[in-house]
Coordinates of C-alpha atoms in Angstrom, one line a residue:
M113 CA 0.5 53.0 22.7
S114 CA -2.2 50.6 24.1
T115 CA -2.9 50.3 27.9
K116 CA -2.9 46.7 29.5
G117 CA -6.8 46.5 29.3
D118 CA -6.9 47.4 25.5
H119 CA -7.6 44.7 22.9
H120 CA -6.9 45.1 19.4
T121 CA -9.4 43.5 17.0
V122 CA -8.2 41.6 13.9
P123 CA -10.5 41.4 10.8
L124 CA -11.7 38.1 10.2
S125 CA -10.3 38.1 6.8
V126 CA -6.9 38.5 8.3
L127 CA -7.5 35.6 10.7
L128 CA -8.6 33.3 7.9
K129 CA -5.4 34.2 5.7
R130 CA -3.1 33.5 8.7
E131 CA -4.6 30.0 9.1
S132 CA -4.7 29.2 5.6
A133 CA -1.1 30.3 5.6
N134 CA -0.3 27.9 8.7
E135 CA -2.1 25.0 6.8
K136 CA 0.0 25.4 4.1
I137 CA 3.2 25.3 6.1
D138 CA 2.2 22.4 8.1
S139 CA 0.9 20.2 5.2
P140 CA 3.4 18.7 2.7
E141 CA 2.9 19.1 -0.9
L142 CA 2.9 15.6 -3.2
V143 CA 4.1 15.3 -6.5
H144 CA 3.6 11.9 -8.2
G145 CA 4.8 10.2 -11.5
Q146 CA 4.3 6.6 -12.7
F147 CA 5.7 4.5 -15.8
N148 CA 5.0 1.2 -16.8
Q149 CA 6.4 -1.5 -19.4
S150 CA 3.7 -4.2 -19.7
K151 CA 3.8 -7.8 -20.9
K152 CA 0.9 -9.6 -19.5
G153 CA -1.0 -6.5 -18.8
E154 CA -1.9 -7.7 -15.2
D155 CA -0.4 -4.7 -13.3
F156 CA -2.5 -1.9 -12.4
T157 CA -2.1 1.2 -10.2
F158 CA -4.3 3.5 -8.2
V159 CA -3.6 7.1 -7.4
K160 CA -6.1 9.6 -5.5
T161 CA -4.7 12.5 -4.5
D162 CA -6.5 15.4 -2.0
C163 CA -8.9 13.0 -0.9
Q164 CA -11.1 14.9 1.9
R165 CA -12.2 13.0 5.1
V166 CA -14.5 14.4 7.5
M167 CA -13.0 14.0 11.0
G168 CA -14.4 14.7 14.6
D169 CA -12.2 17.9 14.5
G170 CA -12.5 19.0 11.1
V171 CA -12.0 18.2 7.5
S172 CA -8.4 16.2 6.8
T173 CA -6.5 15.7 3.4
L174 CA -5.2 12.2 2.4
S175 CA -3.7 11.2 -0.7
V176 CA -3.6 7.1 -1.7
F177 CA -1.5 5.2 -3.8
G178 CA -1.9 1.6 -4.8
L179 CA 0.0 -0.9 -7.0
F180 CA -1.8 -4.4 -7.7
D181 CA 0.3 -7.1 -9.5
G182 CA -2.2 -9.5 -10.6
H183 CA -1.7 -13.2 -12.0
N184 CA -3.9 -16.1 -13.3
G185 CA -5.6 -13.0 -15.1
P186 CA -6.5 -9.3 -14.0
A187 CA -9.7 -10.1 -12.0
A188 CA -8.2 -9.9 -8.6
A189 CA -6.0 -6.8 -9.3
I190 CA -9.0 -5.1 -10.9
Y191 CA -11.4 -5.7 -8.0
T192 CA -8.8 -5.1 -5.2
K193 CA -8.2 -1.8 -7.0
E194 CA -11.6 -0.8 -7.0
N195 CA -12.7 -1.5 -3.4
L196 CA -9.8 -1.8 -1.1
L197 CA -9.8 2.0 -0.1
N198 CA -13.5 1.8 0.5
N199 CA -13.2 -1.1 2.8
V200 CA -10.3 0.5 4.5
L201 CA -12.2 3.6 5.3
A202 CA -15.1 1.8 6.6
A203 CA -13.2 0.2 9.1
I204 CA -12.3 3.7 10.9
P205 CA -14.8 4.5 13.6
P206 CA -16.4 7.7 12.9
D207 CA -16.0 11.0 15.0
L208 CA -12.7 10.6 15.7
N209 CA -10.2 13.4 15.9
R210 CA -7.0 13.6 13.7
D211 CA -4.4 12.0 15.9
E212 CA -6.9 9.3 16.9
W213 CA -7.6 9.1 13.1
V214 CA -4.0 8.4 12.1
A215 CA -3.6 5.9 15.1
A216 CA -6.6 3.9 13.9
L217 CA -5.5 3.6 10.4
P218 CA -2.9 1.0 10.5
R219 CA -5.4 -1.4 12.1
A220 CA -7.9 -0.5 9.7
M221 CA -5.8 -1.4 6.7
V222 CA -5.5 -4.5 7.9
A223 CA -9.3 -4.8 8.5
G224 CA -9.9 -3.5 4.8
F225 CA -7.3 -6.1 3.3
V226 CA -9.3 -8.8 5.2
K227 CA -12.5 -7.8 4.1
T228 CA -11.5 -7.3 0.5
D229 CA -9.6 -10.8 0.3
K230 CA -12.8 -12.6 1.9
D231 CA -15.2 -10.8 -0.9
L232 CA -12.8 -11.7 -3.7
Q233 CA -12.6 -15.1 -2.9
E234 CA -16.2 -15.3 -3.6
R235 CA -15.9 -13.8 -7.1
A236 CA -12.3 -14.7 -8.6
R237 CA -10.9 -17.8 -7.0
K238 CA -8.3 -18.5 -9.6
S239 CA -7.2 -15.3 -9.8
G240 CA -4.6 -13.6 -7.4
T241 CA -2.9 -10.2 -6.7
T242 CA 0.1 -8.7 -4.6
V243 CA -1.0 -5.3 -3.0
T244 CA 1.0 -2.4 -2.0
F245 CA -1.3 0.4 -0.4
V246 CA 0.1 3.7 0.8
I247 CA -2.0 6.1 2.6
V248 CA -0.3 9.7 3.2
E249 CA -1.9 12.1 5.8
G250 CA 0.0 15.2 6.7
W251 CA 3.6 13.9 7.3
V252 CA 2.6 10.5 8.4
V253 CA 3.0 7.8 5.9
S254 CA 1.0 4.3 6.5
V255 CA 1.8 1.2 4.2
A256 CA 0.2 -2.0 4.2
S257 CA 1.3 -4.9 1.4
V258 CA 0.9 -8.4 0.7
G259 CA 3.1 -10.2 -1.6
D260 CA 6.2 -8.9 -3.7
S261 CA 5.2 -5.6 -4.7
R262 CA 7.1 -3.2 -2.4
C263 CA 7.7 0.4 -1.1
I264 CA 10.5 2.1 -0.1
L265 CA 10.7 5.5 1.6
E266 CA 13.9 7.6 1.6
P267 CA 13.4 10.7 4.2
A268 CA 15.5 13.7 3.4
E269 CA 17.8 12.7 6.4
G270 CA 18.8 9.8 4.4
D271 CA 18.0 6.6 6.2
I272 CA 15.8 4.1 3.9
F273 CA 12.7 2.5 5.2
R274 CA 11.9 -0.6 3.6
F275 CA 8.3 -1.6 4.0
Y276 CA 8.1 -5.5 3.4
D277 CA 9.0 -8.5 5.2
R278 CA 10.0 -11.2 2.8
R279 CA 10.2 -11.5 -0.9
D280 CA 8.1 -14.8 -1.2
R281 CA 5.4 -14.8 -4.0
A282 CA 2.3 -14.3 -2.3
T283 CA -1.4 -13.4 -3.1
A284 CA -4.2 -11.9 -2.0
S285 CA -6.3 -15.0 -3.3
G286 CA -6.1 -17.8 -5.7
G287 CA -5.2 -20.6 -3.3
E288 CA -2.0 -18.9 -1.7
D289 CA -2.7 -16.6 1.2
G290 CA 0.0 -13.8 1.5
R291 CA 1.5 -12.5 4.6
L292 CA 0.3 -9.2 5.4
N293 CA 3.0 -6.4 6.2
T294 CA 2.1 -3.1 7.7
G295 CA 4.3 -0.3 8.0
G296 CA 2.2 1.7 10.8
G297 CA 2.7 5.1 10.7
T298 CA 5.9 6.8 9.8
E299 CA 6.0 10.2 10.6
L300 CA 8.5 12.2 8.3
S301 CA 10.2 15.6 9.2
S302 CA 8.9 18.6 7.7
A303 CA 12.1 18.1 5.3
G304 CA 10.1 15.5 3.6
G305 CA 10.9 12.5 1.4
R306 CA 10.7 10.4 -1.5
L307 CA 8.5 7.2 -1.8
I308 CA 9.1 4.4 -4.5
I309 CA 6.4 1.7 -5.0
S310 CA 7.5 -0.9 -7.6
S311 CA 6.2 -4.3 -8.5
D312 CA 8.4 -7.5 -8.6
G313 CA 9.8 -6.5 -12.2
V314 CA 11.8 -3.9 -10.6
W315 CA 12.8 -5.7 -7.3
D316 CA 14.0 -8.8 -9.0
A317 CA 16.5 -6.6 -11.0
I318 CA 17.7 -3.7 -8.8
S319 CA 18.0 -3.1 -5.0
A320 CA 16.7 0.0 -3.2
E321 CA 19.8 1.8 -3.3
E322 CA 20.3 1.2 -7.0
A323 CA 16.6 2.6 -7.5
L324 CA 17.3 5.9 -5.5
D325 CA 20.4 6.5 -6.9
C326 CA 19.6 6.1 -10.8
C327 CA 17.0 8.9 -10.7
R328 CA 18.2 11.4 -8.3
G329 CA 17.8 15.0 -9.5
L330 CA 15.1 14.1 -11.6
P331 CA 11.0 14.8 -10.9
P332 CA 9.0 11.9 -10.2
E333 CA 7.5 11.0 -13.7
P334 CA 10.9 10.7 -15.6
S335 CA 12.3 9.0 -12.1
A336 CA 9.7 6.4 -12.5
E337 CA 10.7 5.8 -16.1
H338 CA 14.4 5.6 -15.4
I339 CA 13.9 2.9 -12.5
V340 CA 11.8 0.9 -14.9
K341 CA 14.3 1.0 -17.8
E342 CA 17.2 0.4 -15.5
A343 CA 15.3 -2.9 -14.4
V344 CA 14.6 -4.1 -17.6
G345 CA 17.8 -3.3 -18.8
K346 CA 19.6 -5.7 -16.3
K347 CA 17.0 -8.5 -16.7
G348 CA 14.8 -7.7 -19.7
I349 CA 11.1 -7.4 -19.4
R350 CA 10.0 -11.0 -18.3
D351 CA 6.9 -9.5 -16.3
D352 CA 5.0 -6.6 -16.1
T353 CA 7.3 -3.8 -14.6
T354 CA 5.6 -0.6 -13.2
C355 CA 6.9 2.2 -10.7
I356 CA 5.2 4.9 -8.8
V357 CA 7.4 7.6 -7.4
V358 CA 6.2 10.2 -5.0
D359 CA 7.8 13.2 -3.9
I360 CA 6.8 14.7 -0.4
L361 CA 7.8 18.2 0.1
P362 CA 7.7 21.1 2.1
S363 CA 5.2 23.4 0.4
E364 CA 7.7 26.3 0.3
K365 CA 9.7 24.1 -2.0
L366 CA 6.9 24.4 -4.5
A367 CA 6.1 27.8 -4.3
A368 CA 8.0 30.8 -6.1
S369 CA 6.6 33.8 -4.4
V370 CA 8.8 36.1 -6.2
P371 CA 8.0 37.0 -9.9
P372 CA 10.5 35.9 -12.1
P373 CA 12.6 38.8 -14.0
K374 CA 12.7 39.2 -17.8
K375 CA 14.1 36.2 -19.6
Q376 CA 17.8 37.1 -20.4
G377 CA 18.2 34.6 -23.0
K378 CA 21.2 32.4 -24.1
G379 CA 24.2 34.7 -23.7
M380 CA 23.9 34.2 -19.9
L381 CA 24.2 30.5 -20.1
K382 CA 27.1 30.6 -22.4
S383 CA 29.2 32.7 -20.0
M384 CA 28.9 29.9 -17.3
F385 CA 30.9 27.8 -19.4
K386 CA 34.1 30.0 -19.8
R387 CA 35.9 28.2 -17.0
K388 CA 34.3 24.8 -16.4
A389 CA 32.6 22.9 -19.4
M390 CA 29.9 21.1 -16.8
L391 CA 27.1 23.5 -15.8
S392 CA 26.6 21.6 -12.6
D393 CA 30.4 22.4 -11.5
R394 CA 29.6 26.0 -12.0
L395 CA 26.3 26.2 -9.7
D396 CA 26.4 26.3 -6.0
T397 CA 24.7 23.1 -4.7
K398 CA 23.8 25.1 -1.7
Y399 CA 21.3 27.0 -4.0
P400 CA 18.2 25.8 -2.3
L401 CA 19.3 26.8 1.1
C402 CA 20.4 30.5 0.1
N403 CA 17.5 31.2 -2.2
M404 CA 14.6 29.1 -1.1
F405 CA 11.8 31.4 -2.9
K406 CA 13.6 30.7 -6.3
L407 CA 14.0 27.2 -6.0
F408 CA 11.6 26.4 -8.9
M409 CA 12.7 28.9 -11.3
C410 CA 15.5 28.3 -14.1
A411 CA 18.7 28.8 -12.6
V412 CA 19.6 30.2 -16.0
C413 CA 16.8 32.5 -17.5
Q414 CA 15.0 32.6 -14.4
V415 CA 11.6 31.7 -15.8
E416 CA 9.3 30.0 -13.4
V417 CA 9.5 26.1 -13.8
K418 CA 6.2 24.4 -12.8
P419 CA 6.7 21.8 -10.0
G420 CA 7.9 18.6 -11.5
E421 CA 8.8 19.8 -14.7
G422 CA 12.3 21.3 -13.8
V423 CA 15.3 19.1 -14.4
S424 CA 18.3 19.4 -11.7
I425 CA 21.5 20.3 -13.3
H426 CA 22.9 17.4 -11.2
A427 CA 21.0 14.8 -13.0
G428 CA 23.3 12.3 -14.7
T429 CA 26.7 13.8 -12.9
A430 CA 28.7 12.2 -10.3
N431 CA 27.1 14.5 -7.7
C432 CA 23.7 13.4 -8.2
R433 CA 24.1 10.4 -5.6
K434 CA 24.8 12.8 -2.7
L435 CA 21.4 14.9 -3.5
R436 CA 17.8 14.5 -2.6
P437 CA 15.3 14.4 -5.7
W438 CA 14.2 17.9 -5.0
D439 CA 18.0 19.5 -4.8
G440 CA 18.3 22.2 -7.2
P441 CA 19.3 24.5 -9.1
F442 CA 16.7 23.1 -11.9
L443 CA 16.6 24.4 -15.5
C444 CA 13.7 25.0 -17.8
A445 CA 13.5 22.7 -21.0
S446 CA 15.0 25.2 -23.2
C447 CA 18.0 25.8 -21.1
Q448 CA 18.5 22.5 -20.5
E449 CA 18.5 21.6 -24.3
K450 CA 21.4 24.5 -24.7
K451 CA 23.3 22.8 -21.9
D452 CA 23.3 19.5 -23.2
A453 CA 24.7 21.1 -26.8
M454 CA 27.1 23.0 -25.0
E455 CA 28.4 19.8 -22.9
G456 CA 28.4 18.1 -26.3
K457 CA 25.6 15.5 -25.3
R458 CA 23.3 16.7 -28.3
D459 CA 23.8 18.5 -31.8
R460 CA 24.3 22.0 -31.3
H461 CA 22.6 23.4 -34.1
S462 CA 19.3 21.8 -33.4
S463 CA 19.1 23.6 -30.1
E464 CA 20.4 27.1 -31.5
S465 CA 17.9 27.1 -34.2
D466 CA 14.9 27.8 -31.4

């Protein structure tokens, strides 16, 4: 029992550990994937995660995603990809604290676009490019775009943000001046959300809702592939078709703090099919809420699944449209194969021979 004047000292290592834990809770984790079907070879992407930026009140981490759809050759797209980020960051005054930096970012993105465009016109007058450029700093998503490469954001709460103003063909140079659209700084809640950045090869074929619906329950990499193939399947491959998918997740949804128990094997999976043939009907959709720390463990064998590798049991079912991309339960690759075999989606003998 201590008196009022007593002060208990806390070791520095403990304070640092607490601070580190708080940062992990306050900052989201990003998982991304991309896919492309090329016809002209004029689509280019830029992905740079965990960029560290020194600010007046410390070091901040940001992630950057860009999509560049060139025409009349790839020169403009390549130049913009290589120079736009540096021009944006150079337009932000030094010694700003984190809040000031985030507030200054939309204006800096405009300045960066303008400088890149002016420099580009001196080098590649005939070539042009559309641009969608996304910077994620903490829970704040800032978007700037020119042309018909576009970005949508679906927060966990469900309302879709469309970061574009019109669908006219526009370019950064090459005789046509595109209208620059900026999404400012959209702040997500700590529940997270999903970003989809795609070239016009996607948006000319499917709507934002169709893009989101066709990949619910899937990690970013296969989601990007599903979206591209959905678009190409509807209108064919008339142009380069590219998609980047980014999941912005609370960090606890990526961390399995409890060690997985010993793998129990195939028998446990088979027992789940005694009453209903579809595994998605047997497992509770509220699983992530009641068992958060096991979210990224296989729901059947309990082996740990790496972020972005698990396949939701609801993928491809009627329930998938109601669920968010990170909603589990998830299955590992082995159990997914056995699930497909038992539901008649593939040859049972090929999976049981493992």
